PDB file of C-alpha atoms in Angstrom:
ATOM      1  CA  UNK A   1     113.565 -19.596  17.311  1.00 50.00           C
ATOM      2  CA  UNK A   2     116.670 -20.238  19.374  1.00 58.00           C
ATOM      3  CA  UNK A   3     119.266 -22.571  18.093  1.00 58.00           C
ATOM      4  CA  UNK A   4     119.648 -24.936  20.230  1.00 57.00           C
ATOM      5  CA  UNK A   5     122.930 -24.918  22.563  1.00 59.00           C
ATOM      6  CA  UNK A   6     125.405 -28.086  21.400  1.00 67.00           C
ATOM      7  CA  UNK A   7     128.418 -27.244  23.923  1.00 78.00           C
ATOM      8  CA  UNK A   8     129.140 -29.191  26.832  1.00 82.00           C
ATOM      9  CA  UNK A   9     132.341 -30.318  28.740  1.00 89.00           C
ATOM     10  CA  UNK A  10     130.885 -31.949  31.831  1.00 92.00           C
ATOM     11  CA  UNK A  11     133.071 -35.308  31.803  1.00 96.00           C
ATOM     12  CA  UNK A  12     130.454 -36.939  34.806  1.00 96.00           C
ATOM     13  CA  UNK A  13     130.374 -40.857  34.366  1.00 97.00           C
ATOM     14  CA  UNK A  14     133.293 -40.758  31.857  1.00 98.00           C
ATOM     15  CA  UNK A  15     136.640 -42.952  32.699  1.00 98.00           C
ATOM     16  CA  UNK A  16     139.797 -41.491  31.016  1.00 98.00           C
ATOM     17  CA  UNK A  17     142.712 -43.342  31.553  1.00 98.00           C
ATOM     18  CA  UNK A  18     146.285 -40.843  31.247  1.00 98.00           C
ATOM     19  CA  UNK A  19     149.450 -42.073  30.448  1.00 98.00           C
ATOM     20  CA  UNK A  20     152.667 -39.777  31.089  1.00 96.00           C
ATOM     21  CA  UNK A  21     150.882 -38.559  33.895  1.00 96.00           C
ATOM     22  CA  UNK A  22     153.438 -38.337  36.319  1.00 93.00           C
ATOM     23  CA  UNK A  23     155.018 -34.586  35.335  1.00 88.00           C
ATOM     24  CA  UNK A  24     154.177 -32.268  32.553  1.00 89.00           C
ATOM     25  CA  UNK A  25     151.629 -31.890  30.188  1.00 93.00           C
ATOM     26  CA  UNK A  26     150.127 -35.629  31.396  1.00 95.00           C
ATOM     27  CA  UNK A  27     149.836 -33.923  34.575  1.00 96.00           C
ATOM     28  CA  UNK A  28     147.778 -31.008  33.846  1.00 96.00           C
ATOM     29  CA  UNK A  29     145.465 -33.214  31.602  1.00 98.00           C
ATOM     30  CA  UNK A  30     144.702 -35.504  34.621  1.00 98.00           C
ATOM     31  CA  UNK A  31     143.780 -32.669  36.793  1.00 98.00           C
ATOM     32  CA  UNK A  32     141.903 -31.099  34.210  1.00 97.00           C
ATOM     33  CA  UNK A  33     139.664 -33.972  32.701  1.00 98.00           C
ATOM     34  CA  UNK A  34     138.983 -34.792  37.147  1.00 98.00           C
ATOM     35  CA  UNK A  35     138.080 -30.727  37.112  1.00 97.00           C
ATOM     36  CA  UNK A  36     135.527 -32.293  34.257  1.00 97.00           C
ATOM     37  CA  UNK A  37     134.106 -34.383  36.275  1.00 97.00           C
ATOM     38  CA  UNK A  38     135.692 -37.577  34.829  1.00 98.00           C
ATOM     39  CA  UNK A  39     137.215 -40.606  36.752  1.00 98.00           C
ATOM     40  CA  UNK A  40     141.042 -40.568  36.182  1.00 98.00           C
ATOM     41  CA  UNK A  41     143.510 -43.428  35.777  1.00 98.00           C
ATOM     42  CA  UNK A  42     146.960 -41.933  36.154  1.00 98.00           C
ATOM     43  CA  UNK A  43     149.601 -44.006  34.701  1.00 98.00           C
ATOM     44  CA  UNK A  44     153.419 -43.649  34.449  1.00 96.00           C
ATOM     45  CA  UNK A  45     156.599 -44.922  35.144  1.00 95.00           C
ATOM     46  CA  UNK A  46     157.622 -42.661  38.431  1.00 94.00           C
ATOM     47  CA  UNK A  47     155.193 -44.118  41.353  1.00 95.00           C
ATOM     48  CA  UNK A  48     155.571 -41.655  44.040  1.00 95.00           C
ATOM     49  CA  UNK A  49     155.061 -38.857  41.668  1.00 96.00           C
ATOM     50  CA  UNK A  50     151.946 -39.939  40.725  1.00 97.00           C
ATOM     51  CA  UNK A  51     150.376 -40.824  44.199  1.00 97.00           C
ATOM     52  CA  UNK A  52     151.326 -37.148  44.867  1.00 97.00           C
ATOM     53  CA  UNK A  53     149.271 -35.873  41.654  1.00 97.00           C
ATOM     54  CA  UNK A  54     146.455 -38.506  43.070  1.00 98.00           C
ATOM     55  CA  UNK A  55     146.626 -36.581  46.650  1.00 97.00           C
ATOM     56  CA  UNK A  56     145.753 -33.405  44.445  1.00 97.00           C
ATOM     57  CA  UNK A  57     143.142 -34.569  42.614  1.00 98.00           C
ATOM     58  CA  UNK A  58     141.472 -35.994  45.879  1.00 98.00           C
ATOM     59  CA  UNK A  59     142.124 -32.615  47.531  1.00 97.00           C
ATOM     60  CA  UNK A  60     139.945 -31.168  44.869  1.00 96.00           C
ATOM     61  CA  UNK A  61     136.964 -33.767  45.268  1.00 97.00           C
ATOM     62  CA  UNK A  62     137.898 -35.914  42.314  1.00 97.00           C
ATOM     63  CA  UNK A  63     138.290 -39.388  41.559  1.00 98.00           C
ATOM     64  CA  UNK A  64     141.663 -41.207  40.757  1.00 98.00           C
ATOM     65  CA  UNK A  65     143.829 -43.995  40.535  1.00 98.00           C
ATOM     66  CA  UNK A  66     147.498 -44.719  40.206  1.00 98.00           C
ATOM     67  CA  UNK A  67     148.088 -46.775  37.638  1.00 98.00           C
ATOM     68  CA  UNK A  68     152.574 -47.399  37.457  1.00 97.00           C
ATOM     69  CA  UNK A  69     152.965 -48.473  34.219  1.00 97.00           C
ATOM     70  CA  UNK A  70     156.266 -48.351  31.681  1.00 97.00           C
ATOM     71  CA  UNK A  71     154.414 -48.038  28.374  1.00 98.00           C
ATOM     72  CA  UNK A  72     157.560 -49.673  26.520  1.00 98.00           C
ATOM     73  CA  UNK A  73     156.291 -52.689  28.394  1.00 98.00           C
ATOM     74  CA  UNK A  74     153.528 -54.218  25.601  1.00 98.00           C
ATOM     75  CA  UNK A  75     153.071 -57.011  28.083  1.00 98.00           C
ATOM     76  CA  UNK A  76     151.759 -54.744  30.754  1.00 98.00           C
ATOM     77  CA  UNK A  77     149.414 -52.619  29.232  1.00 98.00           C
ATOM     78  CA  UNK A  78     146.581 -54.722  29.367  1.00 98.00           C
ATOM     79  CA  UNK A  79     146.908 -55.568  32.691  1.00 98.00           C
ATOM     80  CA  UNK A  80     146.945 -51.848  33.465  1.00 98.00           C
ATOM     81  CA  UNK A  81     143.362 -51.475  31.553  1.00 98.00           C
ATOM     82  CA  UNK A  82     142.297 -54.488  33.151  1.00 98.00           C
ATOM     83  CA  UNK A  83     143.221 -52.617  36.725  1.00 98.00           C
ATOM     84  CA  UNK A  84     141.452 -49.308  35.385  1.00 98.00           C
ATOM     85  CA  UNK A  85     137.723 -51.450  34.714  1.00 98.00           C
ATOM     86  CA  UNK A  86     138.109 -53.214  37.883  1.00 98.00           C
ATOM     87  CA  UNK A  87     138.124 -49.741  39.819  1.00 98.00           C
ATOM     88  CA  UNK A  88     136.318 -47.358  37.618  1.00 98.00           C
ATOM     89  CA  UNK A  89     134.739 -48.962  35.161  1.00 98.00           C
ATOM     90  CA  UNK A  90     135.269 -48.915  31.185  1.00 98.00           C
ATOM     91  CA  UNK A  91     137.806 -47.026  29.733  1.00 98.00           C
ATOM     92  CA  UNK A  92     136.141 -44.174  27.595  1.00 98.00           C
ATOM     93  CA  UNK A  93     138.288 -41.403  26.953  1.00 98.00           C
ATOM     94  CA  UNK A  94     142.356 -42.309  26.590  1.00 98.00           C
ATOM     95  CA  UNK A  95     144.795 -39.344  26.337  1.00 98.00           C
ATOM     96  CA  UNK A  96     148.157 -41.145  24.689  1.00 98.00           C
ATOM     97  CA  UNK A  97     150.513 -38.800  26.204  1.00 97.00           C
ATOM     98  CA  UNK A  98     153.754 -40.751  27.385  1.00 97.00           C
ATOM     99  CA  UNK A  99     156.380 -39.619  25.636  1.00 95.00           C
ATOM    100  CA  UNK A 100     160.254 -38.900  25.238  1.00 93.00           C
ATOM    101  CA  UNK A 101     162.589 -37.252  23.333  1.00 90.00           C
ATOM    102  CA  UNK A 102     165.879 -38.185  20.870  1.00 88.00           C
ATOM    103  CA  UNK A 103     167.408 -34.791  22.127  1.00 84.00           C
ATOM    104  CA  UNK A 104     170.283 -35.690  19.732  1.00 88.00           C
ATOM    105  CA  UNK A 105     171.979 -36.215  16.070  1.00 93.00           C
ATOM    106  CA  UNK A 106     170.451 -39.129  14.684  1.00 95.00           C
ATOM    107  CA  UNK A 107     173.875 -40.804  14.377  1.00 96.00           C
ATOM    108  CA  UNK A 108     174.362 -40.226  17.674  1.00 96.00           C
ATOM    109  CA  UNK A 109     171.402 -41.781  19.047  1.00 96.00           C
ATOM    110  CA  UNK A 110     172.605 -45.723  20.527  1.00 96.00           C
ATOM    111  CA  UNK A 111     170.291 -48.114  19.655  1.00 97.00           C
ATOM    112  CA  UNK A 112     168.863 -48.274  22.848  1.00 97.00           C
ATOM    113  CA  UNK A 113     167.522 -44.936  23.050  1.00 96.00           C
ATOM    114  CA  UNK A 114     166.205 -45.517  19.108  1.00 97.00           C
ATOM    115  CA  UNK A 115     164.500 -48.475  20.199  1.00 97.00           C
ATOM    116  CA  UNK A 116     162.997 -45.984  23.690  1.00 97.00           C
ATOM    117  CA  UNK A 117     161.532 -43.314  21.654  1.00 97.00           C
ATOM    118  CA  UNK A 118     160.319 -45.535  18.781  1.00 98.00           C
ATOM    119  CA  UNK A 119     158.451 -48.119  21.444  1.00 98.00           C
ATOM    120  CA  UNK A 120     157.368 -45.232  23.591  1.00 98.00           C
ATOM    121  CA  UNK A 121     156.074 -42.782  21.208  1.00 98.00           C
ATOM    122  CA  UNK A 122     154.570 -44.547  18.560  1.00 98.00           C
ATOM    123  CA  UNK A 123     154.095 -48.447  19.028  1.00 98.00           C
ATOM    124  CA  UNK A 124     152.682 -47.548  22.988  1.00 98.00           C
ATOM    125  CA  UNK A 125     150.095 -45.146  21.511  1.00 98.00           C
ATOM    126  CA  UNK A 126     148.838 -47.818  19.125  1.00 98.00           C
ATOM    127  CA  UNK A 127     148.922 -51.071  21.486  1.00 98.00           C
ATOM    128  CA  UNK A 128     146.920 -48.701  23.948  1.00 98.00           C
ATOM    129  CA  UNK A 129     144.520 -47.502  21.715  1.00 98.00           C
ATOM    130  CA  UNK A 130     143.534 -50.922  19.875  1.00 98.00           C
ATOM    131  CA  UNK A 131     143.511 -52.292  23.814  1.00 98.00           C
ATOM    132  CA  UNK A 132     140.833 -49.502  24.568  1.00 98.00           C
ATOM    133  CA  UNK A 133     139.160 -50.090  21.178  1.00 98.00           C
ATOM    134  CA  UNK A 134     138.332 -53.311  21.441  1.00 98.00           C
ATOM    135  CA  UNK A 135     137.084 -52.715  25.120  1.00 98.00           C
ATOM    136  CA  UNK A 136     135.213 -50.208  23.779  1.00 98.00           C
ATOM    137  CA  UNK A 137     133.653 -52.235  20.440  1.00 98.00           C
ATOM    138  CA  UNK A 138     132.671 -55.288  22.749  1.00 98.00           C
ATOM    139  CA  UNK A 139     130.344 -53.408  25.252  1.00 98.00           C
ATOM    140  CA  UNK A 140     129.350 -51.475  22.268  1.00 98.00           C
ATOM    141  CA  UNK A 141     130.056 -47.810  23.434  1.00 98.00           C
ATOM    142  CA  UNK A 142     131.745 -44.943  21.972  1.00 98.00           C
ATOM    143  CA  UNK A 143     134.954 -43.802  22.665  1.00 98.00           C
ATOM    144  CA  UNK A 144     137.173 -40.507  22.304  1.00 98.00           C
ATOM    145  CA  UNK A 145     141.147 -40.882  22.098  1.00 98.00           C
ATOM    146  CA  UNK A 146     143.734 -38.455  22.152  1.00 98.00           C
ATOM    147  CA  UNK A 147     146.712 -38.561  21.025  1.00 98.00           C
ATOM    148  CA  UNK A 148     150.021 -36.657  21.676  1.00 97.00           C
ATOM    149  CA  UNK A 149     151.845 -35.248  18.076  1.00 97.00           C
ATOM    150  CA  UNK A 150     153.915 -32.008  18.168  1.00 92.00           C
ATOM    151  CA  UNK A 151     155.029 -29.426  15.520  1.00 86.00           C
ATOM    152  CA  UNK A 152     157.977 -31.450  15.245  1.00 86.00           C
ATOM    153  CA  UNK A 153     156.024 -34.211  12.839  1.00 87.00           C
ATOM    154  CA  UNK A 154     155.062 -30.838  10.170  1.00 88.00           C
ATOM    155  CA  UNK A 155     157.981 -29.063  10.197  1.00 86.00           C
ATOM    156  CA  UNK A 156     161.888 -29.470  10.995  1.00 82.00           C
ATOM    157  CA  UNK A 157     165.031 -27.426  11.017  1.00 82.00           C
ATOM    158  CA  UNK A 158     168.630 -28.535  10.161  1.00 86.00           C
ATOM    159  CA  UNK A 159     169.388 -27.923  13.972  1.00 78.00           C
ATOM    160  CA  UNK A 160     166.685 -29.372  16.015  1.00 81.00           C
ATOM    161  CA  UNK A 161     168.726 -32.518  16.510  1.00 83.00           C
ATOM    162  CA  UNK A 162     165.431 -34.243  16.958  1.00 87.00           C
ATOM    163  CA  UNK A 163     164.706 -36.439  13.929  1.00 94.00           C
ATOM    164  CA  UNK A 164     163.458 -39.614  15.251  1.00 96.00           C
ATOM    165  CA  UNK A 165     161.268 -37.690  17.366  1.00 94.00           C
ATOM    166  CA  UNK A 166     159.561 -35.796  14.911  1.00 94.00           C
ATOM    167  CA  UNK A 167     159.458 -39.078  12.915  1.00 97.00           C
ATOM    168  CA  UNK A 168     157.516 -40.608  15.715  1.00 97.00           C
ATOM    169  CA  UNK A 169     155.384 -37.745  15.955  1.00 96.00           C
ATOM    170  CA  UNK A 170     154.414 -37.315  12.246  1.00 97.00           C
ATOM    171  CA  UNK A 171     153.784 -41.259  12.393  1.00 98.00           C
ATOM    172  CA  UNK A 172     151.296 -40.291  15.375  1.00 98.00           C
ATOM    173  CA  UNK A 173     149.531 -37.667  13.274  1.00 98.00           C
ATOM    174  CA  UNK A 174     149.071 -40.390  10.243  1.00 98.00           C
ATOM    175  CA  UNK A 175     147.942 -43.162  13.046  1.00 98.00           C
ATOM    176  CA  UNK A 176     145.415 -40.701  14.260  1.00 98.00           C
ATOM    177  CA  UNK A 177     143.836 -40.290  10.732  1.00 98.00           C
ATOM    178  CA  UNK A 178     143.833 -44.349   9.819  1.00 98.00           C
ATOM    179  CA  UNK A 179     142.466 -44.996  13.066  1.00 98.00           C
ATOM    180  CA  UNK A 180     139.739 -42.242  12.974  1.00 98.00           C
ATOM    181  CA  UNK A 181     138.386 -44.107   9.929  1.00 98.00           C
ATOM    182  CA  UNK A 182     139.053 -47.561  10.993  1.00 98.00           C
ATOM    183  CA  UNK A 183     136.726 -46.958  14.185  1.00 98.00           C
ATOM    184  CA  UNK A 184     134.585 -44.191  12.977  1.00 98.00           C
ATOM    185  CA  UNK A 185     131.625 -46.634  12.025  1.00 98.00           C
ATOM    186  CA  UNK A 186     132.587 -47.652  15.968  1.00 98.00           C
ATOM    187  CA  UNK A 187     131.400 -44.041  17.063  1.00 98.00           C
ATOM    188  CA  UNK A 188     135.404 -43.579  18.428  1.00 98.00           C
ATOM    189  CA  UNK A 189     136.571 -40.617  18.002  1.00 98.00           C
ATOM    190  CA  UNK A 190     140.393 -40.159  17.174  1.00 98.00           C
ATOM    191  CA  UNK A 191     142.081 -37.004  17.559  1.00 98.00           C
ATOM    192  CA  UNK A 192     145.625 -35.366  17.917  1.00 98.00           C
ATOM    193  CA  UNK A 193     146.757 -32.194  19.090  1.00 97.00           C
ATOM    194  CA  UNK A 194     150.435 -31.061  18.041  1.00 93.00           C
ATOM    195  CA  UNK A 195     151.804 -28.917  20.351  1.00 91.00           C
ATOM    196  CA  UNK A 196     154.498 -26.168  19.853  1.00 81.00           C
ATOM    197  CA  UNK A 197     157.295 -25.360  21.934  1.00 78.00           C
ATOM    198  CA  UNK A 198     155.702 -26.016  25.662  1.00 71.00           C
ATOM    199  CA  UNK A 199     157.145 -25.745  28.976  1.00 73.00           C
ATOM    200  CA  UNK A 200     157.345 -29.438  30.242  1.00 69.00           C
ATOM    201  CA  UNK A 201     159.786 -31.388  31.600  1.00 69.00           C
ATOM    202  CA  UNK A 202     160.785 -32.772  28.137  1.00 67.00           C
ATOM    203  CA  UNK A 203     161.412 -29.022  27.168  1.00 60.00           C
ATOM    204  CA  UNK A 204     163.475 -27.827  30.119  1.00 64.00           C
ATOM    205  CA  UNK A 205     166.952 -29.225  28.984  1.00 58.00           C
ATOM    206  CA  UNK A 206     166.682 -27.636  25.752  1.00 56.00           C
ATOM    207  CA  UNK A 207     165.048 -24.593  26.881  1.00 59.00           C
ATOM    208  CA  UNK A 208     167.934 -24.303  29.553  1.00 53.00           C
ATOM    209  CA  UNK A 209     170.852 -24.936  26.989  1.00 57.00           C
ATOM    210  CA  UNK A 210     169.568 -22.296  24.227  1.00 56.00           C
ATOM    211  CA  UNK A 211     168.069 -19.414  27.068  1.00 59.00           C
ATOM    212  CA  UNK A 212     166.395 -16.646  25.650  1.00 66.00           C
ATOM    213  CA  UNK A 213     167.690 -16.469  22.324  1.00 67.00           C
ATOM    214  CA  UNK A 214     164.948 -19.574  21.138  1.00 69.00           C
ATOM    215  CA  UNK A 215     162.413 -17.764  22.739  1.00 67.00           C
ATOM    216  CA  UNK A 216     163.447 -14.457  21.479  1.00 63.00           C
ATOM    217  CA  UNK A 217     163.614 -15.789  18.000  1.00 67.00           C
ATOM    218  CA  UNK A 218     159.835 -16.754  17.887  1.00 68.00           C
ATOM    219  CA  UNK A 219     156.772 -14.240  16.941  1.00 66.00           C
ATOM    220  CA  UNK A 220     155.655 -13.609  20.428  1.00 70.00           C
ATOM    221  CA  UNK A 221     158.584 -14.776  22.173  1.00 70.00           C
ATOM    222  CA  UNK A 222     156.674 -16.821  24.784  1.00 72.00           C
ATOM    223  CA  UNK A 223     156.508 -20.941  24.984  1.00 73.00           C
ATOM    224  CA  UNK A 224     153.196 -21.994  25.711  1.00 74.00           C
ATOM    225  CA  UNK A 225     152.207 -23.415  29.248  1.00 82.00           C
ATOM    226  CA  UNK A 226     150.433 -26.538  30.220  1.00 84.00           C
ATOM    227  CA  UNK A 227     147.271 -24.620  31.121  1.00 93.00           C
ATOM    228  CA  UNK A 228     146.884 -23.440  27.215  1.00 92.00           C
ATOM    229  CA  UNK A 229     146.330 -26.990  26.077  1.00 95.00           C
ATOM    230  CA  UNK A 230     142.897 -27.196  28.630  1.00 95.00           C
ATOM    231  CA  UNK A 231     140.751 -25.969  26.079  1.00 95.00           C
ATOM    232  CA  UNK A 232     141.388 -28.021  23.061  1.00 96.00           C
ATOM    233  CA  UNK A 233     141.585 -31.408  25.394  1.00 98.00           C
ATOM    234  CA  UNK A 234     138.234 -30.501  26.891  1.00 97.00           C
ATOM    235  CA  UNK A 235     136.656 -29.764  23.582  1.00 97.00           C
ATOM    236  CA  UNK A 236     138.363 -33.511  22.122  1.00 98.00           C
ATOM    237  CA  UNK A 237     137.296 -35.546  24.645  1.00 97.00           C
ATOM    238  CA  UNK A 238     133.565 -34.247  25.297  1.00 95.00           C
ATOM    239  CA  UNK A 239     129.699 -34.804  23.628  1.00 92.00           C
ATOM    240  CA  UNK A 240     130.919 -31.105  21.583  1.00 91.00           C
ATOM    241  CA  UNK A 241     133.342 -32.468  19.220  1.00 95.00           C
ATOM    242  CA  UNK A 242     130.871 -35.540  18.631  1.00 94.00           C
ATOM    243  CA  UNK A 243     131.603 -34.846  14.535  1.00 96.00           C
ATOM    244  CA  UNK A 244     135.476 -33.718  14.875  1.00 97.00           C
ATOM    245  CA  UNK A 245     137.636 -37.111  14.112  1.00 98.00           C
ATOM    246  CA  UNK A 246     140.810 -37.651  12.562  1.00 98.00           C
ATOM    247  CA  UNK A 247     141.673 -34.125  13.347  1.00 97.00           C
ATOM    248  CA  UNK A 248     145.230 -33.056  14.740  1.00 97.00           C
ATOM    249  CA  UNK A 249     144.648 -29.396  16.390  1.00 95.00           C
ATOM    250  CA  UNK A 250     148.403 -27.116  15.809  1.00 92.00           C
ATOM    251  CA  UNK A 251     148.741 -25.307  18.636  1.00 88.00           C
ATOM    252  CA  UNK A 252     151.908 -23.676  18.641  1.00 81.00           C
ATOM    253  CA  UNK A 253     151.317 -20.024  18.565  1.00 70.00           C
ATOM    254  CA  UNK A 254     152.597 -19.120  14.961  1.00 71.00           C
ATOM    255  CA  UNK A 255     156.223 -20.398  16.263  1.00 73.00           C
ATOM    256  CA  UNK A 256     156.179 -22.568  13.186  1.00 74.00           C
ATOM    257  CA  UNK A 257     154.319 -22.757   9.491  1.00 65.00           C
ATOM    258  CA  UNK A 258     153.113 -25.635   8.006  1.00 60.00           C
TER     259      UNK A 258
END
């Protein structure tokens, strides 16, 4: 008898809303989870690059909307999902990917930039993903959310000059996991992936101040690329990791151990 096939990544009829998606990584998610089949709500801080992400998503037959949003804002992010139902519809699949980085001694940081990266990569991934929740828990659907750690939150060097950040990050992993059981009797789905050293916007200062003797020290001496990350989004947010919650997927390419 033939086992019966359980893979699927067609995203038709799902609404995924983006956040971050105006360069980087939040980019290539948008335009992969529209490949899908999914309606996209782009959101992020820098308007006209994300009309010019929408124009490529159109160009490719899919469906999006621009949604400018500063995620440090709590007062605007329900408006934003508000905007997103109006258009699309409800908000199904969220990808938590704004985020920014210390990219400096911790008593160097000003308090400003404390507050930033505390508000934008931690406490915006949470007041987004109870706004979808609850969205999600009053029409009664199910839900798959996707959250943004790094390699940062598992393991740290004496020189990464990045502590806050990883401390956001490792708080994302450990808000992943509470929230996976919180809404798993919900049938939402909470998941993480923790990327290594990628090339992204965030990365190119540092990658441009060390050249090739970072990239020389690791294994394979490569940094990943936005396009390695399409597999293990695809697989989070569709009907094939219907059992997989509270999971945060390492991909980093042996750069680090844990």
């Amino acid at each position: 008898m033939k086992p019966e096939r359980n893979f699927s990544i067609d995203l038709t009829g799902d609404v995924a809303f983006v956040t971050g998606a105006s360069s980087g990584l939040g980019r290539r998610f948008a335009q992969v989870l529209a490949s899908a089949g999914a309606a996209v709500a782009i959101a992020g801080r820098r308007e006209d690059r994300l009309e010019t992400l929408a124009d490529a998503i159109r160009s490719e037959g899919g469906k999006v909307l621009t949604v400018p949003l500063d995620v440090r804002d709590a007062g605007a992010i329900a408006p934003a999902i508000d905007q997103v139902e109006r258009e699309l519809g409800l908000i199904n699949l969220l990808v938590n990917n704004a985020g920014i980085a210390d990219a400096n001694w911790a008593t160097k940081l000003s308090l400003q930039l404390a507050d930033d990266v505390i508000d934008t990569n931690l406490r915006a991934p949470f007041l987004i993903s109870c706004e979808v929740a609850r969205r999600l828990m009053a029409a009664k659907r199910p839900g798959r959310i996707v959250n943004l750690s790094s390699s940062g939150a598992y393991q740290y060097s004496p020189n990464a000059a990045a502590a806050l950040y990883s401390a956001t990050k490792a708080g994302i992993s450990r808000l992943t996991e509470t929230l996976a059981m919180e809404w798993a009797r919900f049938g939402i789905n909470v998941n993480a992936i923790a990327p290594g050293l990628f090339r992204s916007e965030m990365s190119e200062g540092y990658l441009d101040r060390t050249g090739d003797k970072v990239i020389e020290a690791l294994q394979r001496k490569r940094v990943g690329e936005p396009h390695h990350l399409d597999s293990t989004l695809l697989y989070l947010v569709s009907p094939s990791s219907e059992l997989v919650t509270g999971t945060c997927v390492l991909v980093d390419d042996a750069q680090t151990s844990r």
